[in-house]
Short mmCIF file of C-alpha atoms and ligand atoms in Angstrom, two decimals:
data_model
loop_
_atom_site.label_atom_id
_atom_site.label_comp_id
_atom_site.label_asym_id
_atom_site.label_seq_id
_atom_site.Cartn_x
_atom_site.Cartn_y
_atom_site.Cartn_z
CA UNK A 1 -79.91 54.19 62.42
CA UNK A 2 -83.22 52.63 63.37
CA UNK A 3 -86.13 54.41 65.01
CA UNK A 4 -86.46 54.11 68.79
CA UNK A 5 -90.10 54.16 69.92
CA UNK A 6 -91.47 53.74 73.42
CA UNK A 7 -94.90 52.16 73.95
CA UNK A 8 -96.38 53.76 77.05
CA UNK A 9 -99.68 54.56 78.77
CA UNK A 10 -99.47 55.62 82.41
CA UNK A 11 -102.15 53.18 83.48
CA UNK A 12 -101.45 49.46 83.66
CA UNK A 13 -103.40 46.76 81.83
CA UNK A 14 -104.42 48.88 78.86
CA UNK A 15 -102.46 46.90 76.28
CA UNK A 16 -98.88 48.20 76.07
CA UNK A 17 -97.30 44.77 76.02
CA UNK A 18 -99.93 43.40 73.64
CA UNK A 19 -99.27 46.34 71.33
CA UNK A 20 -95.49 46.00 71.49
CA UNK A 21 -95.62 42.28 70.68
CA UNK A 22 -98.10 42.58 67.82
CA UNK A 23 -96.57 45.70 66.34
CA UNK A 24 -93.13 44.12 66.44
CA UNK A 25 -94.40 41.04 64.62
CA UNK A 26 -96.35 43.12 62.11
CA UNK A 27 -93.33 45.28 61.28
CA UNK A 28 -91.20 42.16 60.88
CA UNK A 29 -93.80 40.76 58.49
CA UNK A 30 -93.44 43.94 56.45
CA UNK A 31 -89.78 43.03 56.05
CA UNK A 32 -88.36 45.32 58.73
CA UNK A 33 -85.85 44.26 61.36
CA UNK A 34 -87.21 44.90 64.83
CA UNK A 35 -85.75 44.70 68.34
CA UNK A 36 -88.19 44.61 71.25
CA UNK A 37 -86.92 45.84 74.59
CA UNK A 38 -88.77 44.89 77.72
CA UNK A 39 -88.37 47.83 80.12
CA UNK A 40 -90.73 46.35 82.69
CA UNK A 41 -88.07 45.12 85.07
CA UNK A 42 -89.51 42.94 87.77
CA UNK A 43 -92.78 42.37 85.90
CA UNK A 44 -91.66 41.24 82.49
CA UNK A 45 -94.16 39.51 80.29
CA UNK A 46 -93.33 40.55 76.77
CA UNK A 47 -91.48 37.22 76.37
CA UNK A 48 -94.65 35.36 77.40
CA UNK A 49 -96.81 37.10 74.85
CA UNK A 50 -94.29 36.32 72.16
CA UNK A 51 -94.00 32.71 73.27
CA UNK A 52 -90.26 33.15 73.77
CA UNK A 53 -90.13 32.68 77.52
CA UNK A 54 -88.30 29.35 77.42
CA UNK A 55 -85.55 30.64 75.11
CA UNK A 56 -84.24 33.43 77.33
CA UNK A 57 -80.70 32.85 78.56
CA UNK A 58 -79.41 36.35 79.20
CA UNK A 59 -81.18 39.63 79.95
CA UNK A 60 -80.30 43.30 79.55
CA UNK A 61 -78.64 43.25 82.97
CA UNK A 62 -76.04 40.66 81.96
CA UNK A 63 -75.23 42.72 78.88
CA UNK A 64 -74.72 45.81 81.03
CA UNK A 65 -72.64 43.89 83.53
CA UNK A 66 -70.42 42.72 80.68
CA UNK A 67 -71.30 39.09 81.34
CA UNK A 68 -72.37 38.54 77.75
CA UNK A 69 -72.44 40.37 74.43
CA UNK A 70 -75.59 42.13 73.29
CA UNK A 71 -75.87 39.68 70.40
CA UNK A 72 -75.94 36.73 72.82
CA UNK A 73 -78.78 38.21 74.83
CA UNK A 74 -81.01 38.76 71.80
CA UNK A 75 -83.63 36.06 71.38
CA UNK A 76 -84.41 35.63 67.68
CA UNK A 77 -87.92 34.63 66.74
CA UNK A 78 -88.00 31.50 64.56
CA UNK A 79 -91.34 32.50 63.02
CA UNK A 80 -90.08 35.97 62.07
CA UNK A 81 -86.29 36.09 61.62
CA UNK A 82 -86.36 39.91 61.54
CA UNK A 83 -87.61 40.05 65.11
CA UNK A 84 -85.50 39.87 68.28
CA UNK A 85 -86.23 40.34 71.96
CA UNK A 86 -84.00 41.80 74.65
CA UNK A 87 -85.57 40.56 77.88
CA UNK A 88 -85.71 42.27 81.24
CA UNK A 89 -84.59 40.53 84.41
CA UNK A 90 -87.59 39.22 86.27
CA UNK A 91 -86.07 39.00 89.70
CA UNK A 92 -84.77 42.55 89.99
CA UNK A 93 -86.53 45.75 90.85
CA UNK A 94 -86.96 48.75 88.59
CA UNK A 95 -83.85 50.44 89.96
CA UNK A 96 -81.63 47.70 88.59
CA UNK A 97 -81.05 49.91 85.55
CA UNK A 98 -80.77 53.66 84.95
CA UNK A 99 -81.75 55.96 82.04
CA UNK A 100 -78.18 56.20 80.69
CA UNK A 101 -77.89 52.42 80.55
CA UNK A 102 -81.23 52.18 78.74
CA UNK A 103 -79.98 54.73 76.25
CA UNK A 104 -76.78 52.81 75.72
CA UNK A 105 -78.62 49.56 75.00
CA UNK A 106 -81.30 51.13 72.80
CA UNK A 107 -78.76 53.01 70.73
CA UNK A 108 -76.70 49.89 70.16
CA UNK A 109 -79.84 48.10 69.02
CA UNK A 110 -80.80 51.02 66.77
CA UNK A 111 -77.46 50.53 65.01
CA UNK A 112 -78.52 47.03 63.96
CA UNK A 113 -82.32 47.12 63.62
CA UNK A 114 -84.81 49.27 61.69
CA UNK A 115 -87.01 49.63 64.76
CA UNK A 116 -86.43 49.45 68.50
CA UNK A 117 -89.72 49.16 70.39
CA UNK A 118 -89.56 49.67 74.15
CA UNK A 119 -92.33 48.16 76.27
CA UNK A 120 -92.79 50.65 79.12
CA UNK A 121 -93.97 49.70 82.61
CA UNK A 122 -97.06 51.37 84.10
CA UNK A 123 -96.70 54.45 86.28
CA UNK A 124 -94.57 57.56 86.00
CA UNK A 125 -91.68 56.63 88.27
CA UNK A 126 -88.19 55.39 87.55
CA UNK A 127 -89.27 52.53 85.27
CA UNK A 128 -91.11 55.03 83.09
CA UNK A 129 -88.14 57.43 83.15
CA UNK A 130 -85.86 54.61 82.05
CA UNK A 131 -88.14 53.54 79.23
CA UNK A 132 -88.59 56.99 77.72
CA UNK A 133 -84.94 58.05 78.07
CA UNK A 134 -83.76 56.65 74.72
CA UNK A 135 -87.01 57.23 72.80
CA UNK A 136 -87.25 59.52 69.79
CA UNK A 137 -91.02 59.21 69.69
CA UNK A 138 -93.79 57.57 71.66
CA UNK A 139 -96.79 55.40 71.00
CA UNK A 140 -99.34 56.19 73.68
CA UNK A 141 -101.83 53.41 74.33
CA UNK A 142 -105.10 54.04 76.11
CA UNK A 143 -108.48 52.42 76.46
CA UNK A 144 -111.59 54.58 76.02
CA UNK A 145 -112.03 55.04 79.77
CA UNK A 146 -111.81 58.28 81.73
CA UNK A 147 -109.08 57.08 84.12
CA UNK A 148 -106.91 55.62 81.36
CA UNK A 149 -107.19 58.77 79.27
CA UNK A 150 -106.35 60.93 82.28
CA UNK A 151 -103.15 58.92 82.85
CA UNK A 152 -102.29 58.94 79.16
CA UNK A 153 -102.62 62.72 79.19
CA UNK A 154 -100.28 62.94 82.16
CA UNK A 155 -97.73 60.81 80.40
CA UNK A 156 -97.95 62.86 77.20
CA UNK A 157 -97.31 65.99 79.27
CA UNK A 158 -94.33 64.43 81.05
CA UNK A 159 -92.86 63.30 77.77
CA UNK A 160 -93.35 66.74 76.25
CA UNK A 161 -91.45 68.14 79.22
CA UNK A 162 -88.71 65.60 78.56
CA UNK A 163 -88.47 66.71 74.93
CA UNK A 164 -90.48 63.89 73.30
CA UNK A 165 -93.04 65.89 71.37
CA UNK A 166 -94.10 63.48 68.67
CA UNK A 167 -96.39 61.06 70.48
CA UNK A 168 -99.00 59.14 68.54
CA UNK A 169 -102.12 57.53 69.92
CA UNK A 170 -103.57 54.02 69.89
CA UNK A 171 -107.03 53.59 71.36
CA UNK A 172 -107.29 49.94 72.40
CA UNK A 173 -110.23 47.77 73.47
CA UNK A 174 -112.96 49.65 71.69
CA UNK A 175 -116.29 47.99 72.15
CA UNK A 176 -118.72 49.10 69.52
CA UNK A 177 -122.33 49.17 70.56
CA UNK A 178 -124.75 51.39 72.41
CA UNK A 179 -124.68 49.29 75.55
CA UNK A 180 -121.25 50.71 76.29
CA UNK A 181 -122.29 54.33 75.96
CA UNK A 182 -122.49 54.80 79.71
CA UNK A 183 -118.94 54.40 80.84
CA UNK A 184 -116.96 54.47 77.60
CA UNK A 185 -115.64 57.43 75.69
CA UNK A 186 -115.63 57.49 71.91
CA UNK A 187 -112.41 57.68 69.93
CA UNK A 188 -113.37 61.26 69.06
CA UNK A 189 -113.69 62.12 72.78
CA UNK A 190 -110.27 60.65 73.49
CA UNK A 191 -108.65 62.49 70.60
CA UNK A 192 -110.26 65.73 71.68
CA UNK A 193 -108.55 65.57 75.05
CA UNK A 194 -105.17 64.17 74.13
CA UNK A 195 -104.81 66.18 70.94
CA UNK A 196 -102.07 64.00 69.46
CA UNK A 197 -102.26 62.26 66.06
CA UNK A 198 -104.13 58.97 65.94
CA UNK A 199 -102.02 55.97 64.94
CA UNK A 200 -104.68 53.32 65.27
CA UNK A 201 -107.80 51.89 66.87
CA UNK A 202 -108.00 48.29 68.10
CA UNK A 203 -111.25 46.54 68.95
CA UNK A 204 -111.85 44.71 72.18
CA UNK A 205 -111.75 41.08 71.13
CA UNK A 206 -111.33 37.90 73.14
CA UNK A 207 -109.05 36.50 70.44
CA UNK A 208 -106.46 38.98 71.77
CA UNK A 209 -106.57 37.28 75.16
CA UNK A 210 -106.48 33.81 73.63
CA UNK A 211 -103.46 34.76 71.52
CA UNK A 212 -101.79 36.23 74.59
CA UNK A 213 -102.20 33.03 76.52
CA UNK A 214 -100.85 30.95 73.66
CA UNK A 215 -97.84 33.15 73.02
CA UNK A 216 -98.85 33.56 69.38
CA UNK A 217 -99.40 37.18 68.44
CA UNK A 218 -102.51 37.73 66.35
CA UNK A 219 -100.71 39.23 63.42
CA UNK A 220 -99.20 35.80 62.69
CA UNK A 221 -102.62 34.36 61.79
CA UNK A 222 -103.06 33.39 58.13
CA UNK A 223 -106.50 34.95 58.02
CA UNK A 224 -106.17 38.16 59.96
CA UNK A 225 -108.83 38.79 62.59
CA UNK A 226 -110.14 42.33 63.05
CA UNK A 227 -107.69 43.11 65.89
CA UNK A 228 -104.89 41.44 63.90
CA UNK A 229 -105.77 43.67 60.98
CA UNK A 230 -105.76 46.68 63.28
CA UNK A 231 -102.17 45.99 64.39
CA UNK A 232 -101.11 45.26 60.83
CA UNK A 233 -102.55 48.62 59.76
CA UNK A 234 -100.70 50.39 62.57
CA UNK A 235 -97.43 48.90 61.34
CA UNK A 236 -98.16 50.14 57.82
CA UNK A 237 -98.93 53.63 59.15
CA UNK A 238 -95.60 53.63 61.02
CA UNK A 239 -94.03 52.86 57.67
CA UNK A 240 -95.63 56.00 56.29
CA UNK A 241 -98.50 54.41 54.39
CA UNK A 242 -101.88 56.10 54.43
CA UNK A 243 -104.32 53.48 55.70
CA UNK A 244 -107.95 54.19 56.61
CA UNK A 245 -108.91 53.64 60.23
CA UNK A 246 -111.25 50.77 61.02
CA UNK A 247 -114.63 52.33 61.65
CA UNK A 248 -115.27 50.84 65.06
CA UNK A 249 -117.48 53.72 66.09
CA UNK A 250 -119.96 53.07 63.31
CA UNK A 251 -122.71 51.75 65.56
CA UNK A 252 -122.39 54.88 67.68
CA UNK A 253 -123.02 57.26 64.87
CA UNK A 254 -126.71 56.73 64.59
CA UNK A 255 -128.87 59.70 65.46
CA UNK A 256 -130.10 57.94 68.58
CA UNK A 257 -126.55 57.18 69.69
CA UNK A 258 -125.46 60.76 69.29
CA UNK A 259 -128.49 62.00 71.14
CA UNK A 260 -127.80 59.68 74.05
CA UNK A 261 -124.20 60.77 74.21
CA UNK A 262 -125.15 64.45 74.13
CA UNK A 263 -127.51 63.90 77.05
CA UNK A 264 -124.94 61.99 79.01
CA UNK A 265 -122.05 64.37 78.54
CA UNK A 266 -120.54 64.70 81.96
CA UNK A 267 -117.25 66.03 83.16
CA UNK A 268 -117.20 64.81 86.71
CA UNK R 1 -99.52 72.82 94.97
CA UNK R 2 -99.82 73.02 98.73
CA UNK R 3 -100.07 75.97 101.06
CA UNK R 4 -96.40 76.88 101.15
CA UNK R 5 -96.33 76.92 97.36
CA UNK R 6 -98.98 79.58 97.36
CA UNK R 7 -97.05 81.27 100.14
CA UNK R 8 -93.99 81.31 97.91
CA UNK R 9 -95.99 82.82 95.09
CA UNK R 10 -97.44 85.36 97.46
CA UNK R 11 -94.01 86.37 98.61
CA UNK R 12 -92.83 86.97 95.09
CA UNK R 13 -91.05 83.70 94.45
CA UNK R 14 -91.78 82.55 90.92
CA UNK R 15 -90.45 81.72 87.48
CA UNK R 16 -91.12 84.16 84.70
CA UNK R 17 -90.56 83.20 81.07
CA UNK R 18 -88.49 85.75 79.16
CA UNK R 19 -87.17 85.93 75.62
CA UNK R 20 -83.79 84.58 76.70
CA UNK R 21 -85.14 81.85 78.96
CA UNK R 22 -86.51 82.10 82.47
CA UNK R 23 -86.22 84.75 85.14
CA UNK R 24 -86.28 83.45 88.72
CA UNK R 25 -87.77 86.03 91.07
CA UNK R 26 -86.95 85.66 94.75
CA UNK R 27 -88.32 87.92 97.48
CA UNK R 28 -85.92 90.77 98.22
CA UNK R 29 -84.05 90.92 101.52
CA UNK R 30 -86.12 93.92 102.60
CA UNK R 31 -89.03 91.52 103.13
CA UNK R 32 -87.06 90.32 106.18
CA UNK R 33 -87.03 86.72 104.91
CA UNK R 34 -83.79 85.01 105.75
CA UNK R 35 -82.17 82.76 103.14
CA UNK R 36 -82.54 79.76 105.47
CA UNK R 37 -86.31 80.30 105.44
CA UNK R 38 -86.39 81.06 101.78
CA UNK R 39 -84.30 78.12 100.55
CA UNK R 40 -86.86 75.35 101.23
CA UNK R 41 -89.47 77.49 99.47
CA UNK R 42 -87.19 77.86 96.48
CA UNK R 43 -86.70 74.09 96.43
CA UNK R 44 -90.45 73.49 96.60
CA UNK R 45 -91.19 76.10 93.99
CA UNK R 46 -88.89 74.31 91.53
CA UNK R 47 -89.94 70.82 92.44
CA UNK R 48 -93.63 71.59 92.20
CA UNK R 49 -93.48 73.42 88.95
CA UNK R 50 -93.98 70.99 86.10
CA UNK R 51 -91.27 71.93 83.63
CA UNK R 52 -92.78 73.78 80.69
CA UNK R 53 -89.32 74.77 79.46
CA UNK R 54 -87.04 72.90 77.06
CA UNK R 55 -84.03 71.16 78.63
CA UNK R 56 -81.04 73.38 79.40
CA UNK R 57 -83.00 76.62 79.50
CA UNK R 58 -80.97 79.59 80.74
CA UNK R 59 -82.05 81.21 84.01
CA UNK R 60 -81.60 84.76 85.16
CA UNK R 61 -81.67 85.07 88.95
CA UNK R 62 -83.25 88.30 90.09
CA UNK R 63 -81.44 88.58 93.42
CA UNK R 64 -81.90 92.36 93.83
CA UNK R 65 -80.83 93.44 97.32
CA UNK R 66 -80.09 89.94 98.59
CA UNK R 67 -76.60 89.08 99.78
CA UNK R 68 -75.60 85.78 98.20
CA UNK R 69 -72.23 84.11 98.47
CA UNK R 70 -70.65 81.49 96.26
CA UNK R 71 -72.17 78.61 98.24
CA UNK R 72 -75.70 79.98 97.88
CA UNK R 73 -75.15 80.33 94.16
CA UNK R 74 -73.66 76.86 93.92
CA UNK R 75 -76.65 75.28 95.73
CA UNK R 76 -79.07 77.15 93.54
CA UNK R 77 -77.26 76.18 90.34
CA UNK R 78 -77.31 72.52 91.42
CA UNK R 79 -81.03 72.66 92.20
CA UNK R 80 -81.76 74.30 88.85
CA UNK R 81 -79.65 71.80 86.95
CA UNK R 82 -81.76 69.01 88.41
CA UNK R 83 -84.78 70.62 86.78
CA UNK R 84 -83.19 71.11 83.36
CA UNK R 85 -82.31 74.73 84.00
CA UNK R 86 -78.95 76.44 83.81
CA UNK R 87 -78.11 79.41 85.97
CA UNK R 88 -76.61 81.86 83.52
CA UNK R 89 -77.08 85.37 84.83
CA UNK R 90 -77.48 87.09 88.17
CA UNK R 91 -79.11 90.48 88.48
CA UNK R 92 -78.25 92.22 91.70
CA UNK R 93 -77.70 95.66 93.15
CA UNK R 94 -75.37 94.34 95.88
CA UNK R 95 -71.69 94.60 95.05
CA UNK R 96 -70.74 91.51 97.08
CA UNK R 97 -73.33 89.33 95.34
CA UNK R 98 -72.15 90.64 92.00
CA UNK R 99 -68.55 89.73 92.86
CA UNK R 100 -69.51 86.22 94.05
CA UNK R 101 -71.56 85.65 90.89
CA UNK R 102 -68.87 86.94 88.58
CA UNK R 103 -66.21 84.84 90.34
CA UNK R 104 -68.37 81.75 89.88
CA UNK R 105 -68.54 82.51 86.18
CA UNK R 106 -72.11 83.82 85.83
CA UNK R 107 -72.86 86.92 83.88
CA UNK R 108 -73.89 89.74 86.15
CA UNK R 109 -76.41 92.48 85.60
CA UNK R 110 -76.38 95.42 87.97
CA UNK R 111 -79.45 97.60 87.36
CA UNK R 112 -82.66 95.67 88.15
CA UNK R 113 -85.31 95.41 85.40
CA UNK R 114 -88.55 97.38 85.68
CA UNK R 115 -90.87 96.49 88.55
CA UNK R 116 -94.32 94.96 88.25
CA UNK R 117 -96.76 96.91 86.12
CA UNK R 118 -99.83 98.70 87.42
CA UNK R 119 -103.04 99.37 85.58
CA UNK R 120 -105.92 101.60 86.63
CA UNK R 121 -104.53 101.74 90.13
CA UNK R 122 -104.81 97.96 90.55
CA UNK R 123 -101.59 96.05 90.82
CA UNK R 124 -101.42 93.64 87.90
CA UNK R 125 -98.67 91.66 89.59
CA UNK R 126 -96.00 90.04 87.50
CA UNK R 127 -96.07 90.39 83.73
CA UNK R 128 -98.57 88.02 82.09
CA UNK R 129 -97.50 84.42 81.70
CA UNK R 130 -98.08 82.99 78.22
CA UNK R 131 -98.36 79.22 78.00
CA UNK R 132 -98.14 77.99 74.45
CA UNK R 133 -99.10 74.36 74.92
CA UNK R 134 -101.83 72.17 76.37
CA UNK R 135 -101.87 72.12 80.16
CA UNK R 136 -102.22 68.39 80.68
CA UNK R 137 -103.33 66.23 83.57
CA UNK R 138 -101.07 66.59 86.60
CA UNK R 139 -99.61 69.94 85.51
CA UNK R 140 -100.16 72.94 87.74
CA UNK R 141 -99.35 76.50 86.76
CA UNK R 142 -98.96 79.09 89.52
CA UNK R 143 -98.37 82.69 88.58
CA UNK R 144 -98.52 85.96 90.52
CA UNK R 145 -100.13 87.77 87.60
CA UNK R 146 -102.40 87.09 84.63
CA UNK R 147 -102.14 83.79 82.77
CA UNK R 148 -102.84 83.34 79.08
CA UNK R 149 -103.06 79.79 77.75
CA UNK R 150 -102.90 79.17 74.02
CA UNK R 151 -104.30 75.68 74.20
CA UNK R 152 -106.54 73.52 76.33
CA UNK R 153 -106.48 72.98 80.07
CA UNK R 154 -107.27 69.28 80.38
CA UNK R 155 -109.00 67.43 83.24
CA UNK R 156 -106.44 67.14 86.04
CA UNK R 157 -104.67 70.34 84.92
CA UNK R 158 -104.75 73.44 87.10
CA UNK R 159 -104.13 77.16 86.65
CA UNK R 160 -103.75 79.39 89.71
CA UNK R 161 -103.26 83.10 89.01
CA UNK R 162 -103.23 86.24 91.10
CA UNK R 163 -104.60 88.03 88.05
CA UNK R 164 -107.07 87.02 85.33
CA UNK R 165 -107.04 83.78 83.35
CA UNK R 166 -107.55 83.70 79.58
CA UNK R 167 -107.82 80.27 78.02
CA UNK R 168 -107.71 80.27 74.26
CA UNK R 169 -109.01 76.73 74.15
CA UNK R 170 -111.08 74.26 76.11
CA UNK R 171 -111.08 74.54 79.90
CA UNK R 172 -111.78 71.17 81.51
CA UNK R 173 -109.46 71.38 84.51
CA UNK R 174 -109.40 73.78 87.46
CA UNK R 175 -108.93 77.55 87.13
CA UNK R 176 -108.43 79.88 90.09
CA UNK R 177 -108.22 83.61 89.35
CA UNK R 178 -107.47 86.31 91.93
CA UNK R 179 -105.98 83.60 94.13
CA UNK R 180 -104.67 86.06 96.71
CA UNK R 181 -108.12 87.54 97.25
CA UNK R 182 -108.89 89.86 94.36
CA UNK R 183 -112.56 89.10 93.67
CA UNK R 184 -112.60 91.35 90.58
CA UNK R 185 -110.58 88.91 88.53
CA UNK R 186 -112.19 86.83 85.82
CA UNK R 187 -111.72 83.65 83.83
CA UNK R 188 -112.34 83.46 80.11
CA UNK R 189 -112.37 80.29 78.04
CA UNK R 190 -113.32 79.63 74.45
CA UNK R 191 -115.10 76.58 75.85
CA UNK R 192 -115.94 76.40 79.52
CA UNK R 193 -116.38 72.87 80.98
CA UNK R 194 -114.26 73.26 84.10
CA UNK R 195 -113.91 70.69 86.84
CA UNK R 196 -114.02 73.62 89.22
CA UNK R 197 -113.79 77.41 89.07
CA UNK R 198 -112.47 79.67 91.79
CA UNK R 199 -112.33 83.41 91.99
CA UNK R 200 -110.67 84.76 95.14
CA UNK R 201 -112.32 82.73 97.93
CA UNK R 202 -115.38 81.66 95.95
CA UNK R 203 -115.76 78.18 94.52
CA UNK R 204 -118.15 76.97 91.83
CA UNK R 205 -118.79 73.64 90.21
CA UNK R 206 -120.46 74.19 86.88
CA UNK R 207 -123.59 72.33 85.82
CA UNK R 208 -122.96 68.71 84.85
CA UNK R 209 -124.37 69.08 81.33
CA UNK R 210 -122.95 72.13 79.60
CA UNK R 211 -124.53 73.12 76.31
CA UNK R 212 -122.96 71.04 73.52
CA UNK R 213 -122.29 74.07 71.31
CA UNK R 214 -121.07 76.43 74.00
CA UNK R 215 -119.74 79.83 72.97
CA UNK R 216 -116.78 81.54 74.65
CA UNK R 217 -117.74 82.36 78.23
CA UNK R 218 -116.50 84.46 81.12
CA UNK R 219 -116.74 83.55 84.78
CA UNK R 220 -116.77 86.42 87.26
CA UNK R 221 -117.78 87.00 90.81
CA UNK R 222 -120.71 89.15 91.78
CA UNK R 223 -122.62 89.37 95.05
CA UNK R 224 -120.64 86.49 96.50
CA UNK R 225 -121.40 84.13 93.61
CA UNK R 226 -119.60 83.05 90.50
CA UNK R 227 -121.57 83.79 87.34
CA UNK R 228 -120.85 82.39 83.91
CA UNK R 229 -122.00 84.47 80.94
CA UNK R 230 -121.28 84.50 77.21
CA UNK R 231 -118.07 86.45 76.66
CA UNK R 232 -119.83 88.88 74.38
CA UNK R 233 -122.33 89.82 77.10
CA UNK R 234 -119.53 90.23 79.62
CA UNK R 235 -117.65 92.59 77.34
CA UNK R 236 -120.74 94.78 77.11
CA UNK R 237 -121.57 94.78 80.81
CA UNK R 238 -117.95 95.06 81.92
CA UNK R 239 -116.13 97.44 79.60
CA UNK R 240 -112.43 97.29 80.39
CA UNK R 241 -113.07 94.33 82.66
CA UNK R 242 -115.06 96.30 85.26
CA UNK R 243 -118.74 96.22 86.16
CA UNK R 244 -120.41 99.31 84.74
N1 ADP J 301 -107.86 44.64 72.24
C1 ADP J 301 -107.96 43.80 73.28
N2 ADP J 301 -109.05 43.01 73.43
C2 ADP J 301 -109.15 42.17 74.48
N3 ADP J 301 -108.23 42.05 75.45
C3 ADP J 301 -107.14 42.81 75.38
C4 ADP J 301 -106.93 43.72 74.29
N4 ADP J 301 -105.74 44.34 74.49
C5 ADP J 301 -105.23 43.84 75.63
N5 ADP J 301 -106.05 42.92 76.17
C6 ADP J 301 -105.84 42.15 77.41
O1 ADP J 301 -105.63 43.05 78.48
C7 ADP J 301 -104.69 42.52 79.40
C8 ADP J 301 -103.59 43.54 79.64
O2 ADP J 301 -102.86 43.73 78.44
P1 ADP J 301 -101.31 44.09 78.45
O3 ADP J 301 -100.87 44.22 77.04
O4 ADP J 301 -100.55 43.15 79.32
O5 ADP J 301 -101.37 45.52 79.15
P2 ADP J 301 -100.18 46.41 79.75
O6 ADP J 301 -98.91 45.96 79.12
O7 ADP J 301 -100.55 47.81 79.34
O8 ADP J 301 -100.22 46.26 81.22
C9 ADP J 301 -104.18 41.22 78.80
O9 ADP J 301 -104.85 40.17 79.42
C10 ADP J 301 -104.57 41.33 77.34
O10 ADP J 301 -104.82 40.08 76.76
MG1 MG J 302 -97.12 45.27 80.22
#
């Protein structure tokens, strides 16, 4: 049986879909078979990021309605044969599917793939409940901002209550440099609050946005960019390899930087 | 939690963790509270409590002198099931309630367990509540006694206790001790960076820049103000938790 992981965050726009797409590709490049499930019904965009939008014929809803077989609804990626996408219906609302149905689909996929990655919608309502229902573990994505971390913390707590106790953390969009000291937290600050193991750190990089718009995940690049490398490293860590974290905080750790942060420590 | 939640707590409506699972305390009939008044409070109490228990935790209902029939028990069991709890046992000293519970298949306990403990003439309320995990954003703990947290209380987390609050970790959320008016209660944290502190009716927002290497501290109320002192100093000036 494959591993079922949910990629979640609480807050929207922090990089869940970006992470799901790149991690899926990176795992496939490591020779794993991977199914990506878009759980963001009504607001799907995982297919866009993967550049698979125009190949979708069936979605999860047709599978559940018995209108097609699961195999027919899976969109295989030509660039990475190990990777497949199960799309969400764009024109339905979040209540088009329930947690038991999500479980059913995810477990069927887990019978055929090494990994099932579920792209969770923002919020903590039914879409979130659906997405976490089948998950054995979670990848919590946050940016180093107070509001995002607060929501991530909420989500970790809700998942703990639902019996998912092995969440791991990705801090996305890290912008090294003292100019950001004012409104950004450091990775250490984020870890201190969330107190779950760190799975990876990803720099803020406009190449991520460019790749998103092109539908070509960064990890496909021949010469890996820094964010591409970050996602590649995360995939290796999921596979149990010990890989050093990119030191994106390096510019912070000057004496001056630390002093500034100490002076600006605020909790309100 | 809103006003009626605190009202529920005040009345003696709360969940107490036990070795076997959870004990649900409801106010006894002698309080004069009718079931129809009580039921919405029970619903709120369960809906507002963020589950800290694993799924399918067994619940003992402490019904005491309350007359409950099979429908009451059925409604309660349904409500509990929706929160991942399973009504397993009913403790009552009413024969009719015992019969209804036994008929519905619950195990029935007749003699009630010991009442709330008292210390030094001050009621200590319910037995202490031990929380063995981080209290995360959005979680609120309400307890009619002392609360001990083995972990952090994160920003957005909240502890409200009728007794004292001990946090064996980093307090960054809200802590309210002596919530029903006991100004002698205190709050201890290994690291004190709260969003807000309350003791009885007093409110304090701590300074915006706490010392980076803070030691364990105690917050207590004196002369109408909340003071924060190193725990070690508090122990010396307040042996046994009282001002000398
Ligand atoms: N590391 C990054 N650097 C720059 N932009 C990023 C990064 N990660 C995500 N983004 C951008 O942020 C936006 C939101 O990302 P997305 O993955 O859709 O978030 P979510 O799925 O959490 O709502 C997208 O425009 C994406 O390109
Ligand atoms: Mg998304």
